[in-house]
CSV table of C-alpha atoms in Angstrom, one decimal:
chain,number,residue,atom,x,y,z
A,1149,MET,CA,256.3,-55.9,47.0
A,1150,ILE,CA,257.8,-59.4,47.3
A,1151,ILE,CA,259.6,-58.6,50.3
A,1152,GLU,CA,259.5,-55.5,52.7
A,1153,MET,CA,262.0,-55.0,55.4
A,1154,ASN,CA,261.3,-51.9,58.1
A,1155,HIS,CA,263.5,-50.8,60.3
A,1156,ILE,CA,265.5,-53.6,60.7
A,1157,SER,CA,268.2,-53.9,63.5
A,1158,LYS,CA,270.1,-56.8,64.3
A,1159,THR,CA,272.7,-56.8,67.0
A,1160,PHE,CA,275.0,-59.9,68.4
A,1161,GLY,CA,275.7,-59.1,72.0
A,1162,THR,CA,276.4,-55.5,72.1
A,1163,LEU,CA,277.4,-55.5,68.4
A,1164,GLU,CA,275.1,-53.8,66.2
A,1165,VAL,CA,275.3,-55.2,62.8
A,1166,LEU,CA,272.2,-53.5,61.2
A,1167,LYS,CA,270.6,-50.3,62.5
A,1168,ASP,CA,267.4,-49.5,61.1
A,1169,ILE,CA,267.4,-50.6,57.6
A,1170,SER,CA,264.2,-50.1,55.4
A,1171,PHE,CA,264.0,-51.7,52.2
A,1172,GLY,CA,261.5,-53.4,49.4
A,1173,VAL,CA,262.2,-55.1,46.3
A,1174,ASP,CA,259.4,-55.1,43.7
A,1175,SER,CA,258.4,-58.0,41.6
A,1176,GLY,CA,260.9,-58.7,38.8
A,1177,GLU,CA,263.3,-56.0,40.3
A,1178,VAL,CA,266.9,-56.9,40.2
A,1179,VAL,CA,268.8,-55.3,43.3
A,1180,SER,CA,272.3,-55.2,43.9
A,1181,VAL,CA,274.0,-54.7,47.6
A,1182,ILE,CA,277.5,-53.8,47.8
A,1183,GLY,CA,279.6,-52.1,50.4
A,1184,PRO,CA,282.8,-52.8,52.4
A,1185,SER,CA,282.9,-56.3,54.7
A,1186,GLY,CA,281.4,-56.2,57.9
A,1187,SER,CA,278.9,-53.8,56.6
A,1188,GLY,CA,275.9,-55.9,57.2
A,1189,LYS,CA,275.3,-57.1,53.8
A,1190,SER,CA,275.0,-60.7,54.4
A,1191,THR,CA,273.3,-60.6,58.0
A,1192,LEU,CA,270.7,-58.7,55.7
A,1193,LEU,CA,270.2,-61.4,53.7
A,1194,ARG,CA,270.3,-64.0,56.3
A,1195,CYS,CA,267.7,-62.2,58.3
A,1196,ALA,CA,265.8,-61.9,54.9
A,1197,THR,CA,265.7,-65.9,54.5
A,1198,PHE,CA,264.9,-66.3,58.4
A,1199,LEU,CA,268.5,-67.8,59.1
A,1200,GLU,CA,269.1,-65.3,61.7
A,1201,LYS,CA,266.2,-63.6,63.8
A,1202,ILE,CA,265.8,-59.9,63.6
A,1203,SER,CA,266.3,-58.0,67.0
A,1204,GLY,CA,263.8,-55.3,65.7
A,1205,GLY,CA,261.7,-54.0,62.8
A,1206,GLU,CA,259.1,-56.1,60.7
A,1207,ILE,CA,259.5,-58.4,57.6
A,1208,LEU,CA,256.8,-58.7,55.2
A,1209,TYR,CA,256.3,-61.1,52.3
A,1210,MET,CA,253.6,-60.4,49.9
A,1211,GLY,CA,252.3,-57.9,52.2
A,1212,GLU,CA,252.0,-60.3,54.6
A,1213,ARG,CA,253.7,-60.1,58.3
A,1214,ALA,CA,256.3,-62.7,58.9
A,1215,ALA,CA,257.9,-61.0,61.8
A,1216,HIS,CA,257.2,-57.4,63.8
A,1217,THR,CA,258.2,-56.0,66.9
A,1218,ASP,CA,255.5,-55.3,69.5
A,1219,GLU,CA,254.9,-52.1,71.7
A,1220,SER,CA,257.2,-53.6,74.5
A,1221,GLY,CA,260.2,-54.0,71.6
A,1222,LYS,CA,259.8,-57.7,71.7
A,1223,VAL,CA,260.0,-59.4,68.2
A,1224,ASN,CA,257.7,-61.7,67.1
A,1225,TYR,CA,257.9,-64.3,64.5
A,1226,VAL,CA,254.9,-66.2,63.0
A,1227,ARG,CA,254.3,-70.1,64.0
A,1228,PHE,CA,256.3,-72.4,62.4
A,1229,GLN,CA,253.9,-73.6,60.1
A,1230,GLU,CA,253.3,-70.1,58.7
A,1231,LEU,CA,257.2,-69.5,58.8
A,1232,THR,CA,257.7,-72.5,56.7
A,1233,ARG,CA,255.4,-71.0,54.4
A,1234,PHE,CA,257.2,-67.6,54.5
A,1235,ARG,CA,260.4,-69.8,53.6
A,1236,SER,CA,259.1,-71.3,50.6
A,1237,TYR,CA,259.0,-67.5,49.4
A,1238,CYS,CA,262.9,-67.0,49.7
A,1239,GLY,CA,265.6,-69.0,48.0
A,1240,LEU,CA,269.1,-68.3,48.9
A,1241,VAL,CA,272.4,-68.9,47.2
A,1242,PHE,CA,275.4,-69.6,49.4
A,1243,GLN,CA,279.1,-68.1,48.8
A,1244,GLN,CA,280.3,-71.6,49.8
A,1245,PHE,CA,277.6,-73.5,47.6
A,1246,ASN,CA,276.7,-75.9,50.4
A,1247,LEU,CA,275.5,-78.6,47.9
A,1248,PHE,CA,274.7,-81.8,49.6
A,1249,PRO,CA,277.9,-83.9,48.9
A,1250,HIS,CA,276.2,-87.3,49.3
A,1251,TYR,CA,273.5,-86.6,46.9
A,1252,SER,CA,273.8,-86.4,43.4
A,1253,VAL,CA,273.1,-83.3,41.5
A,1254,LEU,CA,270.0,-84.2,40.3
A,1255,LYS,CA,269.2,-85.6,43.9
A,1256,ASN,CA,269.9,-82.4,45.4
A,1257,LEU,CA,267.6,-80.7,43.0
A,1258,VAL,CA,264.7,-82.9,43.6
A,1259,ASP,CA,264.8,-83.9,47.5
A,1260,ALA,CA,263.6,-80.7,49.2
A,1261,PRO,CA,260.6,-80.2,46.4
A,1262,ILE,CA,259.9,-84.2,46.9
A,1263,HIS,CA,260.4,-84.2,50.8
A,1264,VAL,CA,259.6,-80.7,51.6
A,1265,GLN,CA,256.8,-79.7,49.2
A,1266,HIS,CA,255.8,-83.0,48.7
A,1267,ARG,CA,255.7,-82.7,45.0
A,1268,SER,CA,255.9,-85.9,42.7
A,1269,LYS,CA,259.0,-87.3,42.2
A,1270,ASP,CA,258.6,-87.1,38.1
A,1271,GLU,CA,257.4,-83.4,38.1
A,1272,ALA,CA,260.2,-82.6,40.5
A,1273,GLU,CA,262.9,-84.6,38.1
A,1274,GLU,CA,261.4,-82.8,35.1
A,1275,THR,CA,261.4,-79.4,36.5
A,1276,ALA,CA,265.4,-80.3,38.1
A,1277,MET,CA,266.2,-81.5,34.6
A,1278,GLU,CA,264.8,-78.5,32.7
A,1279,LEU,CA,267.0,-76.0,35.2
A,1280,LEU,CA,269.8,-78.1,34.7
A,1281,ARG,CA,269.7,-77.6,30.8
A,1282,LYS,CA,269.1,-73.9,31.5
A,1283,MET,CA,272.6,-73.7,33.6
A,1284,GLY,CA,274.3,-75.9,30.8
A,1285,ILE,CA,275.1,-78.7,33.2
A,1286,GLU,CA,272.5,-80.9,32.2
A,1287,ASP,CA,275.4,-83.9,31.5
A,1288,LYS,CA,276.0,-83.6,35.3
A,1289,ALA,CA,272.9,-84.7,36.6
A,1290,ASN,CA,274.4,-88.0,37.9
A,1291,ALA,CA,277.7,-86.5,39.2
A,1292,TYR,CA,278.1,-86.0,42.8
A,1293,PRO,CA,279.5,-82.3,43.9
A,1294,TYR,CA,282.9,-82.9,44.5
A,1295,GLN,CA,283.4,-83.8,40.6
A,1296,LEU,CA,282.4,-80.6,39.4
A,1297,SER,CA,284.0,-77.4,39.3
A,1298,GLY,CA,283.4,-74.4,41.6
A,1299,GLY,CA,281.5,-72.9,39.0
A,1300,GLN,CA,279.4,-75.9,37.9
A,1301,GLN,CA,278.8,-76.4,41.9
A,1302,GLN,CA,277.4,-72.7,42.3
A,1303,ARG,CA,275.3,-73.3,39.0
A,1304,VAL,CA,273.4,-76.6,40.4
A,1305,ALA,CA,273.1,-74.4,43.9
A,1306,ILE,CA,271.3,-71.8,41.7
A,1307,ALA,CA,269.4,-74.7,40.3
A,1308,ARG,CA,268.7,-76.0,43.7
A,1309,ALA,CA,267.2,-73.0,45.1
A,1310,LEU,CA,265.1,-72.5,41.8
A,1311,THR,CA,263.4,-75.9,42.0
A,1312,MET,CA,261.9,-74.6,45.1
A,1313,LYS,CA,260.1,-72.0,42.8
A,1314,PRO,CA,260.8,-69.1,45.2
A,1315,ALA,CA,259.1,-65.8,44.7
A,1316,ILE,CA,262.7,-64.0,45.2
A,1317,LEU,CA,266.3,-65.4,45.2
A,1318,PHE,CA,269.1,-63.9,47.3
A,1319,PHE,CA,272.6,-64.1,46.3
A,1320,ASP,CA,275.2,-63.9,49.1
A,1321,GLU,CA,278.7,-63.1,47.3
A,1322,PRO,CA,277.9,-66.3,45.0
A,1323,THR,CA,281.2,-65.5,43.0
A,1324,SER,CA,283.6,-64.8,46.1
A,1325,ALA,CA,284.8,-68.1,46.6
A,1326,LEU,CA,285.6,-68.8,42.7
A,1327,ASP,CA,288.4,-68.3,41.0
A,1328,PRO,CA,288.3,-65.4,38.2
A,1329,GLU,CA,288.0,-67.3,35.2
A,1330,LEU,CA,284.7,-69.1,36.8
A,1331,THR,CA,283.1,-66.2,38.1
A,1332,GLY,CA,282.0,-65.6,34.6
A,1333,GLU,CA,279.7,-68.7,34.1
A,1334,VAL,CA,278.1,-67.9,37.4
A,1335,LEU,CA,277.3,-64.3,36.7
A,1336,LYS,CA,275.9,-65.4,33.2
A,1337,VAL,CA,273.5,-67.7,34.6
A,1338,ILE,CA,272.2,-64.8,36.9
A,1339,ARG,CA,272.0,-62.4,34.3
A,1340,GLN,CA,270.0,-64.8,32.2
A,1341,LEU,CA,267.4,-65.1,34.9
A,1342,ALA,CA,267.4,-61.3,35.5
A,1343,GLU,CA,266.3,-61.3,31.7
A,1344,GLU,CA,263.5,-63.6,32.7
A,1345,LYS,CA,262.3,-61.3,35.2
A,1346,MET,CA,263.3,-63.2,38.0
A,1347,THR,CA,263.2,-61.1,41.3
A,1348,MET,CA,266.6,-60.8,42.9
A,1349,VAL,CA,268.9,-59.7,45.4
A,1350,VAL,CA,272.4,-59.9,44.9
A,1351,VAL,CA,275.3,-59.3,47.4
A,1352,THR,CA,278.4,-58.7,45.2
A,1353,HIS,CA,282.3,-57.3,45.1
A,1354,GLU,CA,281.4,-57.7,41.1
A,1355,MET,CA,280.8,-53.9,40.3
A,1356,PRO,CA,280.7,-54.1,36.4
A,1357,PHE,CA,278.0,-57.0,37.0
A,1358,ALA,CA,275.8,-54.9,39.6
A,1359,LYS,CA,276.3,-52.3,36.9
A,1360,ALA,CA,275.3,-54.0,34.0
A,1361,VAL,CA,272.3,-56.3,35.8
A,1362,SER,CA,270.7,-54.7,38.3
A,1363,ASN,CA,267.9,-52.1,38.8
A,1364,ARG,CA,268.9,-50.7,41.7
A,1365,VAL,CA,272.1,-50.6,43.7
A,1366,ILE,CA,272.4,-50.3,47.7
A,1367,PHE,CA,275.6,-49.3,49.0
A,1368,MET,CA,275.5,-50.5,52.5
A,1369,ALA,CA,278.2,-49.5,55.4
A,1370,LYS,CA,278.4,-50.1,58.8
A,1371,GLY,CA,274.8,-51.5,59.0
A,1372,VAL,CA,272.9,-48.4,57.4
A,1373,ILE,CA,272.0,-48.4,53.5
A,1374,VAL,CA,274.0,-45.0,52.9
A,1375,GLU,CA,272.5,-44.5,49.4
A,1376,GLN,CA,270.5,-46.3,47.0
A,1377,GLY,CA,269.3,-45.7,43.3
A,1378,SER,CA,270.1,-46.6,40.0
A,1379,PRO,CA,272.8,-48.1,39.0
A,1380,ALA,CA,274.0,-44.9,36.9
A,1381,ALA,CA,273.0,-42.9,39.9
A,1382,VAL,CA,275.3,-44.8,42.3
A,1383,PHE,CA,277.8,-45.7,40.3
A,1384,ASP,CA,278.7,-42.6,38.0
A,1385,ASP,CA,277.1,-39.8,40.4
A,1386,PRO,CA,277.0,-40.6,44.1
A,1387,LYS,CA,275.9,-38.3,46.2
A,1388,GLU,CA,277.8,-39.6,49.5
A,1389,GLU,CA,281.2,-39.2,50.5
A,1390,ARG,CA,281.4,-42.9,52.0
A,1391,THR,CA,280.1,-44.1,48.9
A,1392,LYS,CA,282.6,-42.1,46.5
A,1393,GLN,CA,285.3,-43.4,48.9
A,1394,PHE,CA,284.2,-47.1,48.3
A,1395,LEU,CA,283.9,-46.9,44.6
A,1396,ARG,CA,287.3,-45.1,44.1
A,1397,VAL,CA,288.8,-48.4,45.4
A,1398,PHE,CA,287.5,-50.5,42.4
A,1399,GLU,CA,288.4,-47.8,39.8
A,1400,ARG,CA,291.9,-48.4,40.5
B,1498,MET,CA,290.3,-134.5,76.6
B,1499,ASP,CA,291.1,-134.3,73.1
B,1500,PHE,CA,291.2,-131.7,70.6
B,1501,SER,CA,288.0,-132.1,69.1
B,1502,THR,CA,286.5,-132.3,72.4
B,1503,MET,CA,287.8,-129.2,73.5
B,1504,LEU,CA,286.9,-127.4,70.3
B,1505,SER,CA,283.2,-128.4,70.5
B,1506,THR,CA,283.0,-127.7,74.2
B,1507,MET,CA,284.1,-124.1,73.7
B,1508,ALA,CA,282.3,-124.0,70.8
B,1509,SER,CA,279.1,-123.3,72.9
B,1510,GLY,CA,280.9,-120.5,74.3
B,1511,MET,CA,281.9,-119.3,71.0
B,1512,LEU,CA,278.3,-118.9,70.5
B,1513,LYS,CA,277.7,-117.0,73.7
B,1514,THR,CA,280.4,-114.4,73.1
B,1515,PHE,CA,279.2,-113.8,69.9
B,1516,GLY,CA,275.4,-112.9,71.7
B,1517,ILE,CA,277.1,-110.5,73.8
B,1518,PHE,CA,278.8,-109.0,70.8
B,1519,ALA,CA,275.9,-108.8,68.6
B,1520,LEU,CA,273.3,-107.8,71.7
B,1521,THR,CA,275.7,-105.2,72.6
B,1522,LEU,CA,276.2,-103.4,69.5
B,1523,ILE,CA,272.2,-104.0,68.7
B,1524,GLY,CA,271.8,-101.9,72.2
B,1525,SER,CA,274.4,-99.4,72.0
B,1526,LEU,CA,274.4,-98.3,68.3
B,1527,PRO,CA,270.9,-96.3,68.6
B,1528,LEU,CA,271.3,-95.8,72.6
B,1529,GLY,CA,274.4,-93.7,71.8
B,1530,MET,CA,272.8,-91.6,69.1
B,1531,LEU,CA,270.0,-90.9,71.7
B,1532,VAL,CA,272.7,-90.0,74.3
B,1533,ALA,CA,274.8,-88.2,71.6
B,1534,LEU,CA,271.7,-85.9,70.7
B,1535,LEU,CA,270.4,-85.6,74.4
B,1536,ARG,CA,274.4,-84.1,74.9
B,1537,LYS,CA,273.4,-81.2,73.0
B,1538,SER,CA,269.7,-80.6,74.5
B,1539,ARG,CA,268.6,-77.3,75.2
B,1540,PHE,CA,268.0,-77.9,79.0
B,1541,ALA,CA,271.2,-77.8,80.8
B,1542,PRO,CA,270.0,-80.4,83.6
B,1543,VAL,CA,270.0,-83.0,80.7
B,1544,ARG,CA,273.2,-82.1,79.6
B,1545,ALA,CA,275.0,-82.2,83.0
B,1546,LEU,CA,273.2,-85.6,83.7
B,1547,ILE,CA,274.7,-86.8,80.3
B,1548,GLY,CA,278.1,-85.6,80.7
B,1549,ALA,CA,278.4,-87.0,84.3
B,1550,TYR,CA,277.2,-90.2,82.9
B,1551,ILE,CA,280.2,-90.2,80.1
B,1552,ALA,CA,282.5,-89.3,82.8
B,1553,VAL,CA,281.4,-92.3,85.0
B,1554,ILE,CA,281.4,-94.5,82.3
B,1555,ARG,CA,285.0,-93.6,80.9
B,1556,GLY,CA,286.4,-93.2,84.3
B,1557,THR,CA,285.9,-96.6,85.7
B,1558,PRO,CA,286.9,-100.1,84.7
B,1559,LEU,CA,284.1,-101.5,82.7
B,1560,MET,CA,285.0,-104.9,84.7
B,1561,LEU,CA,284.0,-103.0,87.7
B,1562,GLN,CA,280.8,-101.8,85.9
B,1563,LEU,CA,279.8,-105.5,85.3
B,1564,LEU,CA,280.3,-106.2,89.0
B,1565,VAL,CA,278.1,-103.2,89.9
B,1566,TRP,CA,275.1,-104.2,87.7
B,1567,TYR,CA,275.4,-107.7,88.8
B,1568,PHE,CA,275.9,-107.4,92.2
B,1569,GLY,CA,274.2,-103.7,92.6
B,1570,PRO,CA,270.5,-104.8,92.9
B,1571,PHE,CA,271.6,-107.2,95.8
B,1572,TYR,CA,273.7,-105.2,97.9
B,1573,LEU,CA,272.2,-101.7,97.6
B,1574,LEU,CA,268.4,-102.9,97.2
B,1575,GLY,CA,268.3,-106.4,98.9
B,1576,TRP,CA,266.7,-108.0,95.4
B,1577,SER,CA,267.1,-111.7,94.7
B,1578,ILE,CA,269.8,-111.7,91.5
B,1579,ARG,CA,268.6,-115.1,90.5
B,1580,GLY,CA,268.7,-115.2,86.7
B,1581,TRP,CA,270.2,-111.8,86.9
B,1582,ARG,CA,273.4,-112.7,85.1
B,1583,PHE,CA,273.0,-112.3,81.5
B,1584,PRO,CA,270.4,-109.2,81.7
B,1585,ALA,CA,273.3,-107.5,84.2
B,1586,LEU,CA,276.3,-108.4,81.6
B,1587,ILE,CA,274.1,-107.0,78.6
B,1588,LEU,CA,273.3,-104.1,80.3
B,1589,GLY,CA,276.6,-103.3,81.5
B,1590,PHE,CA,277.9,-103.7,78.0
B,1591,ILE,CA,275.4,-101.5,76.4
B,1592,VAL,CA,275.4,-98.9,78.9
B,1593,ASN,CA,279.2,-98.6,78.6
B,1594,TYR,CA,279.5,-98.7,74.8
B,1595,ALA,CA,276.8,-96.5,74.4
B,1596,ALA,CA,278.8,-94.0,76.0
B,1597,TYR,CA,281.8,-94.4,73.5
B,1598,PHE,CA,279.4,-94.4,70.5
B,1599,ALA,CA,278.1,-91.4,72.0
B,1600,GLU,CA,281.3,-89.2,72.0
B,1601,ILE,CA,282.0,-90.6,68.5
B,1602,TYR,CA,278.7,-89.5,67.1
B,1603,ARG,CA,279.1,-86.2,68.9
B,1604,GLY,CA,282.4,-85.5,67.1
B,1605,GLY,CA,280.9,-86.7,64.0
B,1606,ILE,CA,278.1,-84.2,64.2
B,1607,GLU,CA,280.3,-81.5,65.3
B,1608,SER,CA,282.2,-82.0,62.0
B,1609,ILE,CA,279.6,-81.2,59.6
B,1610,PRO,CA,280.1,-77.6,58.5
B,1611,VAL,CA,277.5,-75.4,59.6
B,1612,GLY,CA,276.3,-74.4,55.9
B,1613,GLN,CA,274.9,-78.1,55.7
B,1614,TYR,CA,272.2,-77.1,58.1
B,1615,GLU,CA,271.6,-73.6,56.9
B,1616,ALA,CA,271.2,-75.0,53.3
B,1617,ALA,CA,268.5,-77.2,54.8
B,1618,GLU,CA,266.9,-75.0,56.8
B,1619,VAL,CA,266.4,-72.4,53.9
B,1620,LEU,CA,265.2,-75.2,51.6
B,1621,GLY,CA,262.4,-75.6,54.4
B,1622,TYR,CA,263.7,-79.0,55.5
B,1623,ARG,CA,262.2,-80.1,59.5
B,1624,LYS,CA,265.2,-80.3,62.0
B,1625,GLY,CA,264.5,-84.0,62.0
B,1626,GLN,CA,264.4,-84.3,58.5
B,1627,ALA,CA,267.3,-82.4,58.0
B,1628,PHE,CA,269.2,-84.5,60.5
B,1629,ILE,CA,268.0,-87.6,59.0
B,1630,ARG,CA,268.3,-86.8,55.3
B,1631,ILE,CA,271.3,-84.4,55.3
B,1632,ILE,CA,273.3,-84.7,58.4
B,1633,LEU,CA,273.2,-88.3,59.6
B,1634,PRO,CA,274.3,-90.0,56.4
B,1635,GLN,CA,277.7,-87.9,56.5
B,1636,VAL,CA,278.1,-88.4,59.9
B,1637,ILE,CA,278.1,-92.0,59.2
B,1638,LYS,CA,281.0,-91.8,56.6
B,1639,ARG,CA,283.0,-89.9,58.6
B,1640,ILE,CA,282.9,-91.8,61.9
B,1641,MET,CA,283.2,-95.1,60.3
B,1642,PRO,CA,287.1,-95.6,61.2
B,1643,SER,CA,286.4,-94.6,64.9
B,1644,VAL,CA,283.5,-97.1,64.9
B,1645,THR,CA,285.5,-99.9,63.3
B,1646,ASN,CA,288.1,-99.6,66.5
B,1647,GLU,CA,285.3,-99.7,68.8
B,1648,VAL,CA,283.5,-102.6,67.5
B,1649,ILE,CA,287.1,-104.1,67.4
B,1650,THR,CA,287.8,-103.3,70.9
B,1651,LEU,CA,284.3,-105.0,71.9
B,1652,VAL,CA,284.9,-108.3,70.4
B,1653,LYS,CA,288.0,-108.2,73.1
B,1654,ASP,CA,286.2,-106.8,75.7
B,1655,THR,CA,283.2,-109.5,75.6
B,1656,SER,CA,286.1,-111.4,77.6
B,1657,LEU,CA,285.3,-109.4,80.7
B,1658,ALA,CA,282.5,-111.5,80.9
B,1659,PHE,CA,284.4,-113.8,82.8
B,1660,THR,CA,284.1,-111.5,85.9
B,1661,LEU,CA,280.5,-112.6,86.1
B,1662,ALA,CA,281.3,-116.3,85.6
B,1663,TYR,CA,279.3,-116.2,82.5
B,1664,GLN,CA,280.6,-119.3,80.2
B,1665,GLU,CA,281.5,-117.6,77.0
B,1666,VAL,CA,284.8,-118.7,75.4
B,1667,PHE,CA,287.6,-116.8,77.5
B,1668,SER,CA,285.8,-118.3,80.8
B,1669,LEU,CA,285.7,-121.4,79.3
B,1670,ALA,CA,289.4,-121.4,77.9
B,1671,LYS,CA,290.3,-120.5,81.7
B,1672,GLN,CA,288.3,-123.8,83.0
B,1673,ILE,CA,289.4,-126.3,80.6
B,1674,SER,CA,292.9,-125.2,80.9
B,1675,ALA,CA,293.0,-125.5,84.5
B,1676,SER,CA,291.3,-128.9,84.6
B,1677,GLN,CA,293.2,-130.7,81.7
B,1678,THR,CA,296.6,-128.7,82.5
B,1679,SER,CA,296.5,-127.8,78.8
B,1680,PHE,CA,297.7,-124.5,77.3
B,1681,THR,CA,295.6,-125.4,73.9
B,1682,PRO,CA,292.1,-123.6,75.1
B,1683,PHE,CA,294.0,-120.5,75.0
B,1684,ILE,CA,295.2,-121.0,71.8
B,1685,ILE,CA,291.7,-121.6,70.4
B,1686,ALA,CA,290.6,-118.7,72.4
B,1687,GLY,CA,293.2,-116.5,70.5
B,1688,VAL,CA,292.6,-117.7,67.1
B,1689,PHE,CA,288.9,-117.6,67.7
B,1690,TYR,CA,289.3,-113.4,68.8
B,1691,PHE,CA,291.6,-113.1,66.0
B,1692,ILE,CA,289.5,-114.6,63.2
B,1693,ALA,CA,286.6,-112.9,64.7
B,1694,ASN,CA,288.4,-109.4,64.4
B,1695,TYR,CA,289.7,-110.1,60.8
B,1696,ALA,CA,286.0,-110.6,59.7
B,1697,VAL,CA,284.9,-107.3,61.6
B,1698,ALA,CA,287.5,-105.7,60.1
B,1699,PHE,CA,286.8,-106.7,56.7
B,1700,ALA,CA,283.2,-106.1,57.1
B,1701,MET,CA,283.8,-102.6,58.0
B,1702,GLN,CA,286.1,-102.1,55.2
B,1703,ARG,CA,283.4,-103.3,52.8
B,1704,ILE,CA,281.1,-100.7,54.6
B,1705,GLU,CA,283.4,-98.1,54.2
B,1706,LYS,CA,284.2,-98.5,50.6
B,1707,ALA,CA,280.5,-98.6,49.8
B,1708,LEU,CA,280.3,-94.7,51.2
B,1709,ASN,CA,283.3,-93.9,49.2
B,1710,TYR,CA,280.8,-92.9,46.4
B,1711,TYR,CA,281.3,-89.3,47.6
B,1712,LYS,CA,284.0,-87.0,49.2
C-alpha cells in the first residue's frame, strides 16, 4: 500500500465533513472518487496531502504512520522534519492549477526540486524538460503561466507535481475549471500516466473518464464511502440506492 | 544675497533633505515588513501591541510625533537631549513610515490567493521559504502603486523636519526668505521638491515596468 487512511474523521467546527472513512491505494492503482459536491471528496484529498489535519483516525504512507489518534482521542502527527518526508511521497494537482505566476514554466517545475529536494539544477531541468515533452508543451518552457491556455496550465501543474517524483499523485477535480474543449487534453495526459502505472487518486465529475481509466471507483456522499468497486460494478451495477440516484443524473 | 549664493546655501539643505528621505526608506521599508508579519502573529498580545502602534501613528500628526521623539526624553526621563535632534528626527520618520508601509504590505500579503500557499506547502517548501520565494515577489508587484504614493508623500513630509529646526531645504527657505525679504527661496524649494518627486515617479515607473513580465 502506498497510502492507507483508516477511520478518518474531519470536522470543521460542528460540521462533520468526513465520517469514519477508510481506504487504501496500492502501487500502480488508479482510483476515481466520485460523488455530489459537499460529499467530502476534496477534503479527503486535502487530508491525504496534509493540507488539512484530520480530526480522528490514522494516515500511513508506505506502511509508516504519519498521523494517528491516541487513546485520549488526540490526533498526533509526526514531527515537522518527518512530515516533510511524508509530503514528498504525495503530489497534488489543484482544480485552479495554482501555478506560480512570477516563474516561467520551467522555473515552476525546477524550483522545488532544487530548493526543497536539493537536487542539482542540471538534473532538475533535464527531468522537467522530459516531463514537458511528455505533456506536449516543451515549446512553452520559457513562457509564463498567464500566456498559456487553461489546459496547458493544468498540464504544467501536473508536470510540476511529477518533477517531485511522488509515489502517488492526487487530482482534485483537475478539469472542473476548464472549458469543455480543453478537458480532453488534460484527461489524455492523466490516461497516459495511468498506462505507465503511475499511482493516482482522481476526484472527478468526468464519468466516462473515470470508467475508462480507473481500476477502482469510490462513490462518496455526505462524508462516507457509500460504495466502491471496479468501474463496471459501480457504474453498471450499483448496489446502493444513493449511488443509482447519483449516476442517473449523468445518464441524461 | 544674489541668486547663486541663495542656491548654494540651500544646496546643503537639499543634501540634508535627501539624507532624511534615504535613511527613512532604508529603515522603514524593512521595518514595515516586520510590523506587517508581527501583526499576523500567533500571539494575541503581539497582535494587539502592533495594532495599537499603528493606530497611534496613524491617529496623530507626524509633526507632533517628531516633537515627542525630540523632547520626550527630556520631559519624561530628564535626559539631556544634546545631539539628539537628528536621531530623534530619523527615528520619528522611520517609526511613522514603517506603520504605513506595514499596512500596505499587509494588504498585499492578504491579496495573494490561498492556493499559492497551498501549492507551495504541497511541494514541501518551508513556511519562510514559501514566503520569500513565492509570496513576497508577487506582493511587491501588487503594492508598487501604493508604495510610490507613500514615497512621494515622504519627499514632501521631510519638510516637517523644520519643527525640530533641522536645516533641511524647507527650514532654510523660510530662514533665508525672512532674512532677505525675498520670495525666491520658496520658489527654489518648490522646484526642488517637484524635481525630486518627478525623479521618484520616474524610478518607480521603471521598477513597475520591470515587474510587468508576468500578470
